[in-house]
mmCIF file of C-alpha atoms in Angstrom:
data_model
loop_
_atom_site.group_PDB
_atom_site.id
_atom_site.type_symbol
_atom_site.label_atom_id
_atom_site.label_comp_id
_atom_site.label_asym_id
_atom_site.label_seq_id
_atom_site.Cartn_x
_atom_site.Cartn_y
_atom_site.Cartn_z
ATOM 1 C CA MET A 25 38.604 -32.405 -21.888
ATOM 2 C CA THR A 26 39.081 -35.692 -23.620
ATOM 3 C CA THR A 27 38.154 -36.476 -27.205
ATOM 4 C CA ASP A 28 35.509 -38.931 -25.956
ATOM 5 C CA LEU A 29 33.390 -36.036 -24.607
ATOM 6 C CA ARG A 30 33.948 -33.582 -27.458
ATOM 7 C CA LEU A 31 31.848 -35.447 -30.025
ATOM 8 C CA PRO A 32 28.656 -35.802 -27.870
ATOM 9 C CA LEU A 33 29.000 -32.173 -26.716
ATOM 10 C CA LEU A 34 29.349 -31.021 -30.338
ATOM 11 C CA VAL A 35 26.251 -33.008 -31.372
ATOM 12 C CA VAL A 36 24.145 -31.605 -28.507
ATOM 13 C CA CYS A 37 25.232 -28.031 -29.330
ATOM 14 C CA LEU A 38 24.442 -28.558 -33.026
ATOM 15 C CA ILE A 39 20.940 -29.867 -32.189
ATOM 16 C CA GLY A 40 20.338 -26.894 -29.865
ATOM 17 C CA VAL A 41 21.426 -24.339 -32.485
ATOM 18 C CA THR A 42 19.292 -26.041 -35.164
ATOM 19 C CA THR A 43 16.228 -26.024 -32.889
ATOM 20 C CA SER A 44 16.758 -22.359 -31.975
ATOM 21 C CA VAL A 45 17.066 -21.316 -35.604
ATOM 22 C CA ARG A 46 13.940 -23.310 -36.532
ATOM 23 C CA ILE A 47 11.864 -21.687 -33.786
ATOM 24 C CA ALA A 48 13.148 -18.196 -34.555
ATOM 25 C CA ALA A 49 12.866 -18.493 -38.345
ATOM 26 C CA GLY A 50 9.320 -19.706 -38.798
ATOM 27 C CA PRO A 51 6.222 -21.107 -37.177
ATOM 28 C CA ILE A 52 6.063 -24.794 -36.390
ATOM 29 C CA VAL A 53 2.456 -25.092 -37.629
ATOM 30 C CA ARG A 54 1.310 -23.413 -40.839
ATOM 31 C CA VAL A 55 -1.755 -21.181 -40.579
ATOM 32 C CA GLN A 56 -3.789 -20.540 -43.702
ATOM 33 C CA LEU A 57 -6.634 -18.118 -44.255
ATOM 34 C CA PRO A 58 -9.817 -19.403 -45.898
ATOM 35 C CA ARG A 59 -10.157 -18.721 -49.585
ATOM 36 C CA ALA A 60 -11.923 -15.496 -50.596
ATOM 37 C CA GLY A 61 -14.653 -17.378 -52.483
ATOM 38 C CA ALA A 62 -15.648 -19.435 -49.423
ATOM 39 C CA THR A 63 -17.338 -16.513 -47.627
ATOM 40 C CA ASP A 64 -19.466 -13.738 -49.016
ATOM 41 C CA SER A 65 -18.951 -10.456 -47.144
ATOM 42 C CA SER A 66 -22.356 -9.085 -48.222
ATOM 43 C CA ALA A 67 -24.298 -11.909 -46.539
ATOM 44 C CA PRO A 68 -24.777 -11.627 -42.758
ATOM 45 C CA ALA A 69 -22.911 -14.084 -40.607
ATOM 46 C CA VAL A 70 -24.914 -16.986 -39.224
ATOM 47 C CA GLY A 71 -24.002 -16.215 -35.607
ATOM 48 C CA SER A 72 -25.343 -12.639 -35.758
ATOM 49 C CA GLU A 73 -28.829 -13.760 -36.829
ATOM 50 C CA ARG A 74 -29.367 -15.422 -33.490
ATOM 51 C CA ARG A 75 -31.704 -13.453 -31.195
ATOM 52 C CA ILE A 76 -31.530 -13.278 -27.422
ATOM 53 C CA ALA A 77 -34.696 -14.248 -25.578
ATOM 54 C CA ALA A 78 -36.649 -11.333 -24.063
ATOM 55 C CA GLU A 79 -36.676 -13.017 -20.642
ATOM 56 C CA SER A 80 -32.888 -13.028 -20.587
ATOM 57 C CA VAL A 81 -32.706 -9.348 -21.461
ATOM 58 C CA VAL A 82 -35.224 -8.474 -18.725
ATOM 59 C CA ALA A 83 -33.267 -10.509 -16.167
ATOM 60 C CA ILE A 84 -29.988 -8.813 -17.071
ATOM 61 C CA VAL A 85 -31.402 -5.284 -17.125
ATOM 62 C CA SER A 86 -33.471 -5.709 -13.938
ATOM 63 C CA ARG A 87 -30.378 -6.076 -11.804
ATOM 64 C CA ASP A 88 -27.360 -3.836 -12.011
ATOM 65 C CA PRO A 89 -24.302 -6.059 -12.411
ATOM 66 C CA PHE A 90 -22.005 -3.276 -11.202
ATOM 67 C CA ARG A 91 -23.542 -2.814 -7.736
ATOM 68 C CA ILE A 92 -23.724 -5.568 -5.167
ATOM 69 C CA GLY A 93 -26.694 -4.092 -3.323
ATOM 70 C CA GLY A 94 -28.518 -3.161 -6.526
ATOM 71 C CA ARG A 95 -29.254 0.309 -5.075
ATOM 72 C CA PRO A 96 -28.279 3.571 -6.763
ATOM 73 C CA THR A 97 -25.525 5.722 -5.333
ATOM 74 C CA LEU A 98 -26.389 8.633 -3.094
ATOM 75 C CA PRO A 99 -26.395 11.294 -4.347
ATOM 76 C CA ALA A 100 -27.451 10.136 -7.792
ATOM 77 C CA TYR A 101 -24.988 10.891 -10.558
ATOM 78 C CA ASP A 102 -25.908 14.023 -12.472
ATOM 79 C CA PRO A 103 -23.388 15.215 -15.087
ATOM 80 C CA GLN A 104 -25.150 18.590 -15.354
ATOM 81 C CA ARG A 105 -24.562 19.405 -11.691
ATOM 82 C CA LEU A 106 -21.243 20.910 -10.765
ATOM 83 C CA VAL A 107 -18.990 18.907 -8.531
ATOM 84 C CA GLU A 108 -19.544 19.854 -4.928
ATOM 85 C CA GLN A 109 -16.511 20.506 -2.811
ATOM 86 C CA LEU A 110 -16.553 18.314 0.243
ATOM 87 C CA ALA A 111 -15.394 19.880 3.491
ATOM 88 C CA PRO A 112 -11.928 18.668 4.469
ATOM 89 C CA PRO A 113 -11.847 16.404 7.512
ATOM 90 C CA THR A 114 -11.045 18.063 10.797
ATOM 91 C CA PRO A 115 -7.326 17.884 11.494
ATOM 92 C CA LYS A 116 -6.137 15.640 14.285
ATOM 93 C CA PRO A 117 -4.805 17.620 17.250
ATOM 94 C CA THR A 118 -1.162 17.406 18.283
ATOM 95 C CA LEU A 119 -1.347 16.281 21.878
ATOM 96 C CA ILE A 120 1.559 16.602 24.295
ATOM 97 C CA LEU A 121 1.680 14.986 27.727
ATOM 98 C CA VAL A 122 3.394 17.455 30.066
ATOM 99 C CA GLY A 123 3.153 15.491 33.292
ATOM 100 C CA VAL A 124 1.421 12.734 35.244
ATOM 101 C CA VAL A 125 0.432 12.639 38.916
ATOM 102 C CA ASN A 126 0.104 9.036 40.105
ATOM 103 C CA GLY A 127 -1.925 8.068 43.118
ATOM 104 C CA SER A 128 -5.340 6.782 44.061
ATOM 105 C CA ASP A 129 -6.927 9.274 41.646
ATOM 106 C CA PRO A 130 -4.308 9.803 38.881
ATOM 107 C CA SER A 131 -4.363 12.943 36.766
ATOM 108 C CA ALA A 132 -2.384 14.256 33.812
ATOM 109 C CA VAL A 133 -1.460 17.605 32.317
ATOM 110 C CA ILE A 134 -2.012 17.672 28.548
ATOM 111 C CA GLU A 135 -1.339 20.408 25.996
ATOM 112 C CA GLY A 136 -2.952 20.698 22.577
ATOM 113 C CA LEU A 137 -6.499 19.674 23.424
ATOM 114 C CA PRO A 138 -8.918 21.211 20.896
ATOM 115 C CA GLY A 139 -10.811 24.238 22.213
ATOM 116 C CA VAL A 140 -8.496 24.641 25.207
ATOM 117 C CA GLU A 141 -5.813 27.321 25.502
ATOM 118 C CA GLY A 142 -2.592 26.028 27.038
ATOM 119 C CA ALA A 143 -2.398 22.939 29.240
ATOM 120 C CA ARG A 144 -5.272 21.264 31.042
ATOM 121 C CA VAL A 145 -5.411 18.867 33.979
ATOM 122 C CA VAL A 146 -7.523 15.795 33.209
ATOM 123 C CA GLN A 147 -8.500 12.576 34.970
ATOM 124 C CA VAL A 148 -9.655 9.166 33.774
ATOM 125 C CA GLY A 149 -13.125 9.411 32.211
ATOM 126 C CA ASP A 150 -12.940 13.137 31.369
ATOM 127 C CA VAL A 151 -14.156 14.142 27.906
ATOM 128 C CA VAL A 152 -12.646 17.239 26.295
ATOM 129 C CA ALA A 153 -13.874 18.232 22.805
ATOM 130 C CA GLY A 154 -14.838 14.652 21.944
ATOM 131 C CA LEU A 155 -11.595 13.129 23.268
ATOM 132 C CA GLN A 156 -12.031 10.738 26.190
ATOM 133 C CA ILE A 157 -9.270 9.994 28.693
ATOM 134 C CA LYS A 158 -9.223 6.176 28.928
ATOM 135 C CA LYS A 159 -6.218 5.377 31.142
ATOM 136 C CA ILE A 160 -3.528 7.170 33.161
ATOM 137 C CA ALA A 161 -0.684 5.024 34.522
ATOM 138 C CA ASN A 162 3.133 4.770 34.635
ATOM 139 C CA GLY A 163 3.820 8.027 32.825
ATOM 140 C CA ARG A 164 1.388 7.181 30.014
ATOM 141 C CA VAL A 165 -2.044 8.426 29.047
ATOM 142 C CA VAL A 166 -4.436 6.709 26.615
ATOM 143 C CA ILE A 167 -6.883 9.046 24.848
ATOM 144 C CA ALA A 168 -9.590 7.914 22.402
ATOM 145 C CA GLY A 169 -11.679 9.959 19.979
ATOM 146 C CA LEU A 170 -11.931 11.256 16.397
ATOM 147 C CA ASP A 171 -11.439 7.691 15.072
ATOM 148 C CA THR A 172 -7.980 7.638 16.684
ATOM 149 C CA THR A 173 -6.400 6.362 19.870
ATOM 150 C CA TRP A 174 -3.403 8.244 21.231
ATOM 151 C CA VAL A 175 -0.893 6.772 23.670
ATOM 152 C CA LEU A 176 1.023 9.708 25.111
ATOM 153 C CA GLU A 177 4.194 9.423 27.151
ATOM 154 C CA VAL A 178 5.802 12.105 29.320
ATOM 155 C CA ARG A 179 8.500 14.006 27.419
ATOM 156 C CA GLU A 180 11.931 13.440 28.835
ATOM 157 C CA PRO A 181 14.298 15.971 27.205
ATOM 158 C CA TRP A 182 17.363 14.394 28.766
ATOM 159 C CA LYS A 183 16.771 11.141 26.864
ATOM 160 C CA PRO A 184 17.669 11.073 23.165
#
């Protein structure tokens, strides 16, 4: 580095250090509290004497700002009533596609259908315990029900 650059670099560093110390050491603008004699703590503040119009209060109270529909919750909140235990949702069945028979009227063999012991042969359109068979094609079965759609594929143990 040449001597021509050392002086400007030294000046810039000195200004930066001075600015940093000034900001860290004290506020840039002085803040002063009003004198104790200027306000009397026993007298009420002017802003608190202002009254809100009755129409405004009625308008605010007539609608519940915390509910969009303005309707109470069902059931109504009652702190005296013990909390009721809600029944757990029904578990989703574990469905297994054992095999598919393709043809003009395809069918599939499915295990794990609720209310059925073992495997069951189903066709498109069949409904078993609320589960509807939507599609059977190319080794796949689409089943809809219980707020879920399953796409089952034939198990192939030889494939990893």
